[in-house]
């Protein structure tokens, strides 16, 4: 054990007083380990974090999107529940390092990829987060646009178009973006307090929507009567496996950068219990609510409405519309800031610590989230679930496999904190890059997403030979990179 770090009775580790981490190429105030005294997140904080993140519009459209693809409510809920139980495993495995050492994801990745090489997985994660940020911001702006239109009048909804959308919708998009930037500028402690009260509020909002549609449908009976169009035969399984990988891909983002949050954990027990109670249970409950409401909308309007904003816009009650608008805003804020701003803020700070801090990284994320034109990513549920989430899941599963293999199998959870910030130490490898991890990333990523098909990809796959693997991208990427990185070894200069 390095003399530059001390071990607490509960196993958490911090730097010894006076340890010098002053190299501006690899350290700033946001990247340095959180002192044990400032790691105060409890089980409830992690539970509330997941409730706040899971109760959002895209996770609602995941579940109801499965209904639109032909599943009945039982099949959709089963798919979501299983996916979140699976993704919880890497979530807890990578989260352990954050609580033990107080480090964010990009610093954790330095152990396996090298001090410079860690920028590769960090920028992959940041790029995905920026895209998700844009998607969520567009959805939040759409909520303002549609529901405000019900209050202000038809002129708001039929304003002159710019770039294919009314200028009032672009204004709503910008307004929601500004609200997000204002919240995140206040830092992680503000985020923790916001999630604590946002979580129960959003649950109430979702339950209110269920009550409203059930009353219009004449009770819960019609909501449960919609049959599966796929049955339980080969037609179902052809949809089930790529959909399962898509559902896993939805939170595979956080399975990488969960150390960004667990680094503030008061104990391993707090982060394990909070995540285990928060992620699979909340996502399953939300899935159940969403498919019930979507089935109810089919009974009432003759067609499934899998966009809850569009459904809420059908309300005639002004108070109900205002409540729906507030719920949409809080739900989208809670997930977007936590899931899609925190990670790239740290990732970009890791790239240029001398010039980029957490707040600067968050602002860059906000700008990139607009540039990627998120409104095109969610226009079609087939592309959204199978192509976008499948490819993202494949790449991120590959990174997760490397992190888990390096930390748990090769190092047995033992790291040298100071060397994670020092060039020339055990994580410097060859000029700051570990070719073993990069090799595992390339091979795993190629197998995971090389056969991608549909949407922007060729019908027979980018690499036709790999097309059979495309529907299992996350699992293929994680298993391949985990096995290959373990086989190659970590290559560090000394044993941690």
GROMACS .gro file of C-alpha atoms in nm:
model
  496
    1UNK     CA    1   0.000   0.000   0.000
    2UNK     CA    2   0.136   0.341  -0.097
    3UNK     CA    3   0.239   0.572   0.187
    4UNK     CA    4   0.066   0.855  -0.003
    5UNK     CA    5  -0.275   0.720   0.096
    6UNK     CA    6  -0.448   0.611   0.412
    7UNK     CA    7  -0.716   0.345   0.470
    8UNK     CA    8  -1.025   0.417   0.679
    9UNK     CA    9  -1.178   0.147   0.905
   10UNK     CA   10  -1.461   0.095   0.651
   11UNK     CA   11  -1.214   0.039   0.365
   12UNK     CA   12  -1.244   0.378   0.198
   13UNK     CA   13  -0.913   0.532   0.098
   14UNK     CA   14  -0.795   0.892   0.075
   15UNK     CA   15  -0.471   1.071   0.007
   16UNK     CA   16  -0.235   1.131   0.295
   17UNK     CA   17  -0.212   1.495   0.407
   18UNK     CA   18   0.036   1.695   0.204
   19UNK     CA   19   0.036   1.467  -0.101
   20UNK     CA   20   0.128   1.675  -0.403
   21UNK     CA   21  -0.110   1.646  -0.699
   22UNK     CA   22  -0.023   1.973  -0.862
   23UNK     CA   23   0.053   1.872  -1.223
   24UNK     CA   24  -0.205   2.081  -1.417
   25UNK     CA   25  -0.199   1.834  -1.706
   26UNK     CA   26  -0.368   1.568  -1.494
   27UNK     CA   27  -0.528   1.732  -1.193
   28UNK     CA   28  -0.758   2.014  -1.091
   29UNK     CA   29  -0.996   2.067  -0.801
   30UNK     CA   30  -1.277   1.874  -0.971
   31UNK     CA   31  -1.066   1.569  -1.058
   32UNK     CA   32  -0.878   1.521  -0.731
   33UNK     CA   33  -1.011   1.257  -0.487
   34UNK     CA   34  -1.297   1.365  -0.262
   35UNK     CA   35  -1.177   1.364   0.102
   36UNK     CA   36  -1.353   1.106   0.319
   37UNK     CA   37  -1.500   1.384   0.534
   38UNK     CA   38  -1.685   1.518   0.229
   39UNK     CA   39  -1.824   1.181   0.116
   40UNK     CA   40  -2.170   1.219   0.267
   41UNK     CA   41  -2.420   1.067   0.023
   42UNK     CA   42  -2.657   0.825   0.198
   43UNK     CA   43  -2.867   0.533   0.074
   44UNK     CA   44  -3.157   0.776   0.023
   45UNK     CA   45  -2.941   1.011  -0.185
   46UNK     CA   46  -2.853   0.731  -0.426
   47UNK     CA   47  -3.211   0.603  -0.425
   48UNK     CA   48  -3.344   0.952  -0.500
   49UNK     CA   49  -3.081   0.996  -0.771
   50UNK     CA   50  -3.206   0.687  -0.951
   51UNK     CA   51  -3.572   0.766  -0.902
   52UNK     CA   52  -3.509   1.112  -1.044
   53UNK     CA   53  -3.313   0.976  -1.339
   54UNK     CA   54  -3.538   0.679  -1.420
   55UNK     CA   55  -3.860   0.880  -1.414
   56UNK     CA   56  -3.805   1.068  -1.738
   57UNK     CA   57  -3.970   1.096  -2.075
   58UNK     CA   58  -3.727   0.877  -2.279
   59UNK     CA   59  -3.750   0.590  -2.029
   60UNK     CA   60  -4.129   0.626  -2.055
   61UNK     CA   61  -4.107   0.607  -2.433
   62UNK     CA   62  -3.879   0.304  -2.410
   63UNK     CA   63  -4.150   0.101  -2.240
   64UNK     CA   64  -4.442   0.233  -2.441
   65UNK     CA   65  -4.228   0.209  -2.755
   66UNK     CA   66  -4.215  -0.166  -2.698
   67UNK     CA   67  -4.594  -0.169  -2.700
   68UNK     CA   68  -4.585   0.020  -3.029
   69UNK     CA   69  -4.353  -0.251  -3.164
   70UNK     CA   70  -4.612  -0.517  -3.089
   71UNK     CA   71  -4.550  -0.636  -2.733
   72UNK     CA   72  -4.825  -0.655  -2.475
   73UNK     CA   73  -4.777  -0.491  -2.137
   74UNK     CA   74  -4.644  -0.807  -1.969
   75UNK     CA   75  -4.377  -0.860  -2.233
   76UNK     CA   76  -4.270  -0.496  -2.224
   77UNK     CA   77  -4.240  -0.484  -1.844
   78UNK     CA   78  -4.052  -0.816  -1.842
   79UNK     CA   79  -3.802  -0.687  -2.097
   80UNK     CA   80  -3.738  -0.365  -1.903
   81UNK     CA   81  -3.712  -0.540  -1.565
   82UNK     CA   82  -3.464  -0.798  -1.691
   83UNK     CA   83  -3.251  -0.537  -1.867
   84UNK     CA   84  -3.218  -0.326  -1.554
   85UNK     CA   85  -3.131  -0.620  -1.333
   86UNK     CA   86  -2.855  -0.705  -1.580
   87UNK     CA   87  -2.714  -0.353  -1.609
   88UNK     CA   88  -2.720  -0.313  -1.229
   89UNK     CA   89  -2.429  -0.560  -1.205
   90UNK     CA   90  -2.165  -0.352  -1.391
   91UNK     CA   91  -2.316  -0.043  -1.224
   92UNK     CA   92  -2.227  -0.175  -0.878
   93UNK     CA   93  -1.889  -0.313  -0.988
   94UNK     CA   94  -1.764   0.017  -1.130
   95UNK     CA   95  -1.937   0.222  -0.860
   96UNK     CA   96  -1.725   0.047  -0.597
   97UNK     CA   97  -1.411   0.231  -0.713
   98UNK     CA   98  -1.576   0.572  -0.677
   99UNK     CA   99  -1.675   0.513  -0.315
  100UNK     CA  100  -1.348   0.345  -0.220
  101UNK     CA  101  -1.116   0.607  -0.370
  102UNK     CA  102  -1.332   0.919  -0.416
  103UNK     CA  103  -1.242   0.946  -0.785
  104UNK     CA  104  -1.454   1.029  -1.094
  105UNK     CA  105  -1.486   0.799  -1.396
  106UNK     CA  106  -1.209   0.947  -1.617
  107UNK     CA  107  -0.956   0.919  -1.332
  108UNK     CA  108  -1.072   0.562  -1.262
  109UNK     CA  109  -1.018   0.481  -1.633
  110UNK     CA  110  -0.654   0.593  -1.603
  111UNK     CA  111  -0.574   0.272  -1.413
  112UNK     CA  112  -0.663   0.058  -1.714
  113UNK     CA  113  -0.606   0.289  -2.013
  114UNK     CA  114  -0.322   0.509  -1.884
  115UNK     CA  115  -0.318   0.874  -1.782
  116UNK     CA  116  -0.352   0.988  -2.142
  117UNK     CA  117  -0.530   0.684  -2.279
  118UNK     CA  118  -0.819   0.740  -2.039
  119UNK     CA  119  -0.928   1.027  -2.260
  120UNK     CA  120  -1.036   0.772  -2.523
  121UNK     CA  121  -1.317   0.605  -2.319
  122UNK     CA  122  -1.391   0.938  -2.149
  123UNK     CA  123  -1.454   1.112  -2.481
  124UNK     CA  124  -1.667   0.820  -2.605
  125UNK     CA  125  -1.876   0.855  -2.290
  126UNK     CA  126  -1.883   1.236  -2.325
  127UNK     CA  127  -2.000   1.216  -2.687
  128UNK     CA  128  -2.287   0.985  -2.590
  129UNK     CA  129  -2.379   1.210  -2.298
  130UNK     CA  130  -2.385   1.517  -2.520
  131UNK     CA  131  -2.622   1.341  -2.759
  132UNK     CA  132  -2.845   1.232  -2.469
  133UNK     CA  133  -2.834   1.583  -2.328
  134UNK     CA  134  -2.959   1.718  -2.658
  135UNK     CA  135  -3.237   1.455  -2.676
  136UNK     CA  136  -3.357   1.532  -2.324
  137UNK     CA  137  -3.337   1.907  -2.379
  138UNK     CA  138  -3.541   1.879  -2.699
  139UNK     CA  139  -3.801   1.674  -2.511
  140UNK     CA  140  -3.814   1.927  -2.227
  141UNK     CA  141  -3.853   2.210  -2.477
  142UNK     CA  142  -4.125   2.014  -2.656
  143UNK     CA  143  -4.309   1.983  -2.327
  144UNK     CA  144  -4.300   2.360  -2.278
  145UNK     CA  145  -4.406   2.417  -2.639
  146UNK     CA  146  -4.705   2.180  -2.647
  147UNK     CA  147  -4.842   2.242  -2.301
  148UNK     CA  148  -4.790   2.618  -2.316
  149UNK     CA  149  -4.977   2.611  -2.646
  150UNK     CA  150  -5.278   2.469  -2.467
  151UNK     CA  151  -5.270   2.764  -2.226
  152UNK     CA  152  -5.171   3.048  -2.461
  153UNK     CA  153  -5.370   2.948  -2.764
  154UNK     CA  154  -5.339   2.804  -3.112
  155UNK     CA  155  -5.124   3.092  -3.234
  156UNK     CA  156  -4.835   2.965  -3.021
  157UNK     CA  157  -4.852   2.620  -3.186
  158UNK     CA  158  -4.896   2.746  -3.543
  159UNK     CA  159  -4.626   3.014  -3.543
  160UNK     CA  160  -4.413   3.054  -3.855
  161UNK     CA  161  -4.161   2.776  -3.915
  162UNK     CA  162  -3.783   2.791  -3.900
  163UNK     CA  163  -3.591   2.478  -3.996
  164UNK     CA  164  -3.907   2.269  -4.005
  165UNK     CA  165  -4.039   2.368  -3.662
  166UNK     CA  166  -4.235   2.670  -3.526
  167UNK     CA  167  -4.009   2.943  -3.392
  168UNK     CA  168  -4.196   2.912  -3.062
  169UNK     CA  169  -4.072   2.552  -3.031
  170UNK     CA  170  -3.713   2.667  -3.082
  171UNK     CA  171  -3.775   2.933  -2.816
  172UNK     CA  172  -3.905   2.665  -2.576
  173UNK     CA  173  -3.595   2.454  -2.649
  174UNK     CA  174  -3.367   2.748  -2.568
  175UNK     CA  175  -3.558   2.834  -2.251
  176UNK     CA  176  -3.527   2.481  -2.116
  177UNK     CA  177  -3.155   2.479  -2.206
  178UNK     CA  178  -3.100   2.798  -2.005
  179UNK     CA  179  -3.279   2.652  -1.701
  180UNK     CA  180  -3.052   2.348  -1.711
  181UNK     CA  181  -2.736   2.553  -1.736
  182UNK     CA  182  -2.844   2.767  -1.441
  183UNK     CA  183  -2.896   2.462  -1.217
  184UNK     CA  184  -2.574   2.279  -1.304
  185UNK     CA  185  -2.367   2.595  -1.259
  186UNK     CA  186  -2.434   2.566  -0.886
  187UNK     CA  187  -2.248   2.236  -0.856
  188UNK     CA  188  -2.296   1.880  -0.728
  189UNK     CA  189  -2.436   1.967  -0.385
  190UNK     CA  190  -2.722   2.159  -0.547
  191UNK     CA  191  -2.781   1.859  -0.771
  192UNK     CA  192  -2.807   1.628  -0.468
  193UNK     CA  193  -3.067   1.853  -0.300
  194UNK     CA  194  -3.262   1.892  -0.624
  195UNK     CA  195  -3.282   1.513  -0.680
  196UNK     CA  196  -3.401   1.459  -0.320
  197UNK     CA  197  -3.730   1.645  -0.375
  198UNK     CA  198  -3.768   1.597  -0.751
  199UNK     CA  199  -3.790   1.217  -0.720
  200UNK     CA  200  -4.116   1.191  -0.523
  201UNK     CA  201  -4.275   1.478  -0.719
  202UNK     CA  202  -4.226   1.300  -1.051
  203UNK     CA  203  -4.373   0.976  -0.912
  204UNK     CA  204  -4.687   1.166  -0.813
  205UNK     CA  205  -4.705   1.319  -1.162
  206UNK     CA  206  -4.683   0.978  -1.333
  207UNK     CA  207  -4.949   0.831  -1.106
  208UNK     CA  208  -5.177   1.130  -1.176
  209UNK     CA  209  -5.146   1.066  -1.551
  210UNK     CA  210  -5.240   0.701  -1.494
  211UNK     CA  211  -5.548   0.797  -1.290
  212UNK     CA  212  -5.657   1.048  -1.555
  213UNK     CA  213  -5.633   0.803  -1.847
  214UNK     CA  214  -5.793   0.519  -1.649
  215UNK     CA  215  -6.095   0.739  -1.573
  216UNK     CA  216  -6.130   0.829  -1.942
  217UNK     CA  217  -6.095   0.460  -2.036
  218UNK     CA  218  -6.364   0.362  -1.787
  219UNK     CA  219  -6.143   0.174  -1.542
  220UNK     CA  220  -5.833  -0.041  -1.552
  221UNK     CA  221  -5.992  -0.324  -1.749
  222UNK     CA  222  -5.944  -0.171  -2.097
  223UNK     CA  223  -5.583  -0.085  -2.014
  224UNK     CA  224  -5.492  -0.449  -1.965
  225UNK     CA  225  -5.685  -0.602  -2.254
  226UNK     CA  226  -5.457  -0.501  -2.540
  227UNK     CA  227  -5.314  -0.828  -2.680
  228UNK     CA  228  -4.960  -0.893  -2.796
  229UNK     CA  229  -4.916  -0.873  -3.172
  230UNK     CA  230  -4.605  -1.090  -3.145
  231UNK     CA  231  -4.727  -1.378  -2.929
  232UNK     CA  232  -4.457  -1.581  -2.752
  233UNK     CA  233  -4.317  -1.752  -3.060
  234UNK     CA  234  -4.032  -1.671  -3.295
  235UNK     CA  235  -4.183  -1.330  -3.375
  236UNK     CA  236  -4.146  -1.225  -3.012
  237UNK     CA  237  -3.788  -1.345  -2.970
  238UNK     CA  238  -3.674  -1.166  -3.284
  239UNK     CA  239  -3.786  -0.841  -3.123
  240UNK     CA  240  -3.699  -0.933  -2.764
  241UNK     CA  241  -3.322  -0.975  -2.786
  242UNK     CA  242  -3.237  -0.653  -2.972
  243UNK     CA  243  -3.492  -0.472  -2.752
  244UNK     CA  244  -3.325  -0.616  -2.440
  245UNK     CA  245  -2.987  -0.492  -2.559
  246UNK     CA  246  -3.145  -0.154  -2.630
  247UNK     CA  247  -3.290  -0.137  -2.279
  248UNK     CA  248  -2.950  -0.228  -2.133
  249UNK     CA  249  -2.791   0.031  -2.360
  250UNK     CA  250  -3.017   0.297  -2.209
  251UNK     CA  251  -2.830   0.288  -1.874
  252UNK     CA  252  -2.500   0.143  -1.998
  253UNK     CA  253  -2.390   0.505  -2.001
  254UNK     CA  254  -2.415   0.529  -1.622
  255UNK     CA  255  -2.255   0.188  -1.573
  256UNK     CA  256  -1.934   0.361  -1.682
  257UNK     CA  257  -1.947   0.695  -1.508
  258UNK     CA  258  -2.137   0.601  -1.192
  259UNK     CA  259  -1.811   0.670  -0.999
  260UNK     CA  260  -1.885   1.039  -1.072
  261UNK     CA  261  -2.161   1.000  -0.809
  262UNK     CA  262  -2.042   0.715  -0.586
  263UNK     CA  263  -1.724   0.911  -0.515
  264UNK     CA  264  -1.943   1.108  -0.272
  265UNK     CA  265  -2.075   0.790  -0.105
  266UNK     CA  266  -2.070   0.770   0.274
  267UNK     CA  267  -2.009   0.395   0.252
  268UNK     CA  268  -2.012   0.105   0.009
  269UNK     CA  269  -2.332  -0.015   0.173
  270UNK     CA  270  -2.501   0.318   0.099
  271UNK     CA  271  -2.419   0.314  -0.273
  272UNK     CA  272  -2.499  -0.058  -0.316
  273UNK     CA  273  -2.832  -0.041  -0.134
  274UNK     CA  274  -2.931   0.289  -0.290
  275UNK     CA  275  -2.861   0.170  -0.644
  276UNK     CA  276  -3.011  -0.177  -0.596
  277UNK     CA  277  -3.329  -0.024  -0.452
  278UNK     CA  278  -3.339   0.264  -0.698
  279UNK     CA  279  -3.256   0.137  -1.047
  280UNK     CA  280  -3.437  -0.193  -1.125
  281UNK     CA  281  -3.741  -0.128  -0.907
  282UNK     CA  282  -3.796   0.227  -1.030
  283UNK     CA  283  -3.747   0.143  -1.398
  284UNK     CA  284  -3.984  -0.154  -1.370
  285UNK     CA  285  -4.250   0.054  -1.195
  286UNK     CA  286  -4.216   0.329  -1.453
  287UNK     CA  287  -4.236   0.072  -1.732
  288UNK     CA  288  -4.558  -0.062  -1.583
  289UNK     CA  289  -4.706   0.288  -1.557
  290UNK     CA  290  -4.607   0.380  -1.912
  291UNK     CA  291  -4.745   0.068  -2.081
  292UNK     CA  292  -5.068   0.096  -1.882
  293UNK     CA  293  -5.110   0.459  -1.982
  294UNK     CA  294  -5.021   0.385  -2.345
  295UNK     CA  295  -5.266   0.095  -2.355
  296UNK     CA  296  -5.525   0.324  -2.200
  297UNK     CA  297  -5.463   0.585  -2.468
  298UNK     CA  298  -5.524   0.318  -2.730
  299UNK     CA  299  -5.856   0.230  -2.567
  300UNK     CA  300  -5.960   0.598  -2.551
  301UNK     CA  301  -5.823   0.741  -2.876
  302UNK     CA  302  -5.802   0.431  -3.096
  303UNK     CA  303  -5.424   0.448  -3.134
  304UNK     CA  304  -5.137   0.416  -2.881
  305UNK     CA  305  -4.992   0.754  -2.783
  306UNK     CA  306  -4.645   0.669  -2.655
  307UNK     CA  307  -4.538   1.030  -2.605
  308UNK     CA  308  -4.667   1.139  -2.260
  309UNK     CA  309  -4.631   1.506  -2.353
  310UNK     CA  310  -4.863   1.463  -2.650
  311UNK     CA  311  -5.103   1.269  -2.428
  312UNK     CA  312  -5.099   1.535  -2.154
  313UNK     CA  313  -5.168   1.797  -2.421
  314UNK     CA  314  -5.508   1.635  -2.475
  315UNK     CA  315  -5.616   1.751  -2.128
  316UNK     CA  316  -5.882   2.022  -2.116
  317UNK     CA  317  -5.824   2.126  -1.754
  318UNK     CA  318  -5.592   2.425  -1.709
  319UNK     CA  319  -5.471   2.315  -1.366
  320UNK     CA  320  -5.401   1.966  -1.503
  321UNK     CA  321  -5.200   2.108  -1.793
  322UNK     CA  322  -4.993   2.328  -1.560
  323UNK     CA  323  -4.924   2.032  -1.332
  324UNK     CA  324  -4.827   1.819  -1.633
  325UNK     CA  325  -4.594   2.094  -1.757
  326UNK     CA  326  -4.425   2.123  -1.418
  327UNK     CA  327  -4.388   1.745  -1.396
  328UNK     CA  328  -4.229   1.726  -1.742
  329UNK     CA  329  -3.986   2.005  -1.658
  330UNK     CA  330  -3.877   1.856  -1.325
  331UNK     CA  331  -3.855   1.501  -1.462
  332UNK     CA  332  -3.643   1.605  -1.756
  333UNK     CA  333  -3.423   1.836  -1.551
  334UNK     CA  334  -3.357   1.566  -1.291
  335UNK     CA  335  -3.232   1.310  -1.540
  336UNK     CA  336  -3.059   1.540  -1.786
  337UNK     CA  337  -2.841   1.721  -1.538
  338UNK     CA  338  -2.748   1.409  -1.342
  339UNK     CA  339  -2.706   1.160  -1.626
  340UNK     CA  340  -2.591   1.376  -1.915
  341UNK     CA  341  -2.407   1.681  -1.784
  342UNK     CA  342  -2.206   1.552  -1.487
  343UNK     CA  343  -2.019   1.289  -1.690
  344UNK     CA  344  -1.900   1.501  -1.986
  345UNK     CA  345  -1.818   1.786  -1.749
  346UNK     CA  346  -1.567   1.558  -1.573
  347UNK     CA  347  -1.460   1.393  -1.901
  348UNK     CA  348  -1.378   1.725  -2.067
  349UNK     CA  349  -1.203   1.845  -1.753
  350UNK     CA  350  -0.991   1.529  -1.772
  351UNK     CA  351  -0.891   1.618  -2.129
  352UNK     CA  352  -0.762   1.966  -2.041
  353UNK     CA  353  -0.754   2.008  -1.660
  354UNK     CA  354  -0.553   2.328  -1.688
  355UNK     CA  355  -0.825   2.506  -1.886
  356UNK     CA  356  -1.150   2.317  -1.826
  357UNK     CA  357  -1.319   2.276  -1.490
  358UNK     CA  358  -1.654   2.114  -1.410
  359UNK     CA  359  -1.863   2.421  -1.495
  360UNK     CA  360  -1.679   2.490  -1.821
  361UNK     CA  361  -1.722   2.127  -1.924
  362UNK     CA  362  -2.094   2.150  -1.850
  363UNK     CA  363  -2.127   2.457  -2.074
  364UNK     CA  364  -1.943   2.280  -2.358
  365UNK     CA  365  -2.180   1.986  -2.316
  366UNK     CA  366  -2.476   2.218  -2.349
  367UNK     CA  367  -2.346   2.366  -2.674
  368UNK     CA  368  -2.262   2.027  -2.830
  369UNK     CA  369  -2.603   1.895  -2.725
  370UNK     CA  370  -2.765   2.153  -2.953
  371UNK     CA  371  -2.527   2.104  -3.245
  372UNK     CA  372  -2.598   1.729  -3.282
  373UNK     CA  373  -2.962   1.799  -3.382
  374UNK     CA  374  -3.128   1.568  -3.125
  375UNK     CA  375  -3.476   1.598  -3.278
  376UNK     CA  376  -3.365   1.362  -3.555
  377UNK     CA  377  -3.250   1.087  -3.317
  378UNK     CA  378  -3.589   1.017  -3.159
  379UNK     CA  379  -3.821   1.061  -3.457
  380UNK     CA  380  -3.861   0.684  -3.510
  381UNK     CA  381  -3.886   0.432  -3.223
  382UNK     CA  382  -3.734   0.158  -3.440
  383UNK     CA  383  -3.420   0.364  -3.504
  384UNK     CA  384  -3.422   0.495  -3.147
  385UNK     CA  385  -3.435   0.155  -2.976
  386UNK     CA  386  -3.252  -0.072  -3.217
  387UNK     CA  387  -2.997   0.152  -3.386
  388UNK     CA  388  -2.911   0.441  -3.154
  389UNK     CA  389  -2.937   0.256  -2.822
  390UNK     CA  390  -2.793  -0.064  -2.966
  391UNK     CA  391  -2.478   0.099  -3.103
  392UNK     CA  392  -2.429   0.311  -2.792
  393UNK     CA  393  -2.476   0.007  -2.571
  394UNK     CA  394  -2.225  -0.196  -2.770
  395UNK     CA  395  -1.950   0.065  -2.739
  396UNK     CA  396  -2.010   0.139  -2.374
  397UNK     CA  397  -2.039  -0.228  -2.285
  398UNK     CA  398  -1.692  -0.274  -2.434
  399UNK     CA  399  -1.546  -0.002  -2.209
  400UNK     CA  400  -1.726  -0.147  -1.905
  401UNK     CA  401  -1.571  -0.488  -1.969
  402UNK     CA  402  -1.221  -0.340  -1.961
  403UNK     CA  403  -1.283  -0.141  -1.643
  404UNK     CA  404  -1.430  -0.441  -1.460
  405UNK     CA  405  -1.155  -0.679  -1.574
  406UNK     CA  406  -0.878  -0.438  -1.475
  407UNK     CA  407  -1.018  -0.332  -1.138
  408UNK     CA  408  -1.168  -0.658  -1.012
  409UNK     CA  409  -0.979  -0.939  -1.184
  410UNK     CA  410  -0.630  -0.798  -1.237
  411UNK     CA  411  -0.589  -0.548  -0.951
  412UNK     CA  412  -0.833  -0.696  -0.697
  413UNK     CA  413  -0.966  -0.342  -0.630
  414UNK     CA  414  -0.622  -0.214  -0.524
  415UNK     CA  415  -0.515   0.120  -0.674
  416UNK     CA  416  -0.246   0.377  -0.596
  417UNK     CA  417  -0.431   0.708  -0.574
  418UNK     CA  418  -0.135   0.940  -0.620
  419UNK     CA  419  -0.008   0.756  -0.930
  420UNK     CA  420  -0.345   0.811  -1.099
  421UNK     CA  421  -0.241   1.177  -1.126
  422UNK     CA  422   0.136   1.144  -1.184
  423UNK     CA  423   0.316   1.093  -1.515
  424UNK     CA  424   0.587   0.829  -1.488
  425UNK     CA  425   0.402   0.623  -1.227
  426UNK     CA  426   0.255   0.276  -1.252
  427UNK     CA  427  -0.032   0.393  -1.473
  428UNK     CA  428   0.189   0.574  -1.723
  429UNK     CA  429   0.248   0.262  -1.935
  430UNK     CA  430   0.392   0.374  -2.276
  431UNK     CA  431   0.375   0.752  -2.294
  432UNK     CA  432   0.051   0.753  -2.094
  433UNK     CA  433  -0.123   0.484  -2.306
  434UNK     CA  434  -0.191   0.118  -2.225
  435UNK     CA  435  -0.201  -0.058  -2.563
  436UNK     CA  436  -0.359  -0.366  -2.402
  437UNK     CA  437  -0.673  -0.177  -2.304
  438UNK     CA  438  -0.687   0.003  -2.639
  439UNK     CA  439  -0.657  -0.330  -2.821
  440UNK     CA  440  -0.939  -0.479  -2.613
  441UNK     CA  441  -1.153  -0.171  -2.687
  442UNK     CA  442  -1.097  -0.191  -3.063
  443UNK     CA  443  -1.160  -0.566  -3.088
  444UNK     CA  444  -1.461  -0.561  -2.853
  445UNK     CA  445  -1.609  -0.254  -3.018
  446UNK     CA  446  -1.568  -0.399  -3.366
  447UNK     CA  447  -1.746  -0.722  -3.272
  448UNK     CA  448  -2.018  -0.532  -3.083
  449UNK     CA  449  -2.116  -0.272  -3.344
  450UNK     CA  450  -1.945  -0.383  -3.666
  451UNK     CA  451  -2.258  -0.563  -3.780
  452UNK     CA  452  -2.496  -0.273  -3.710
  453UNK     CA  453  -2.785  -0.256  -3.954
  454UNK     CA  454  -3.101  -0.056  -4.011
  455UNK     CA  455  -3.153   0.320  -3.992
  456UNK     CA  456  -2.836   0.486  -4.123
  457UNK     CA  457  -2.658   0.149  -4.164
  458UNK     CA  458  -2.673  -0.092  -4.462
  459UNK     CA  459  -2.952  -0.350  -4.446
  460UNK     CA  460  -2.701  -0.637  -4.448
  461UNK     CA  461  -2.481  -0.469  -4.182
  462UNK     CA  462  -2.170  -0.254  -4.190
  463UNK     CA  463  -1.969  -0.577  -4.189
  464UNK     CA  464  -2.214  -0.845  -4.307
  465UNK     CA  465  -2.019  -1.124  -4.138
  466UNK     CA  466  -2.079  -0.959  -3.799
  467UNK     CA  467  -2.450  -0.884  -3.849
  468UNK     CA  468  -2.562  -1.183  -3.632
  469UNK     CA  469  -2.381  -1.024  -3.336
  470UNK     CA  470  -2.541  -0.680  -3.376
  471UNK     CA  471  -2.856  -0.765  -3.179
  472UNK     CA  472  -2.640  -0.862  -2.880
  473UNK     CA  473  -2.398  -0.569  -2.900
  474UNK     CA  474  -2.374  -0.480  -2.532
  475UNK     CA  475  -2.319  -0.839  -2.418
  476UNK     CA  476  -2.073  -0.911  -2.701
  477UNK     CA  477  -1.871  -0.597  -2.631
  478UNK     CA  478  -1.856  -0.649  -2.256
  479UNK     CA  479  -1.768  -1.020  -2.271
  480UNK     CA  480  -1.505  -0.979  -2.546
  481UNK     CA  481  -1.321  -0.685  -2.390
  482UNK     CA  482  -1.336  -0.836  -2.040
  483UNK     CA  483  -1.184  -1.164  -2.160
  484UNK     CA  484  -0.923  -1.003  -2.386
  485UNK     CA  485  -0.806  -0.744  -2.131
  486UNK     CA  486  -0.777  -1.013  -1.865
  487UNK     CA  487  -0.576  -1.231  -2.104
  488UNK     CA  488  -0.339  -0.948  -2.201
  489UNK     CA  489  -0.290  -0.830  -1.840
  490UNK     CA  490  -0.272  -0.472  -1.715
  491UNK     CA  491   0.094  -0.408  -1.793
  492UNK     CA  492   0.145  -0.161  -1.507
  493UNK     CA  493   0.502  -0.100  -1.400
  494UNK     CA  494   0.457  -0.219  -1.045
  495UNK     CA  495   0.191  -0.417  -0.866
  496UNK     CA  496  -0.055  -0.187  -0.689
   0.00000   0.00000   0.00000
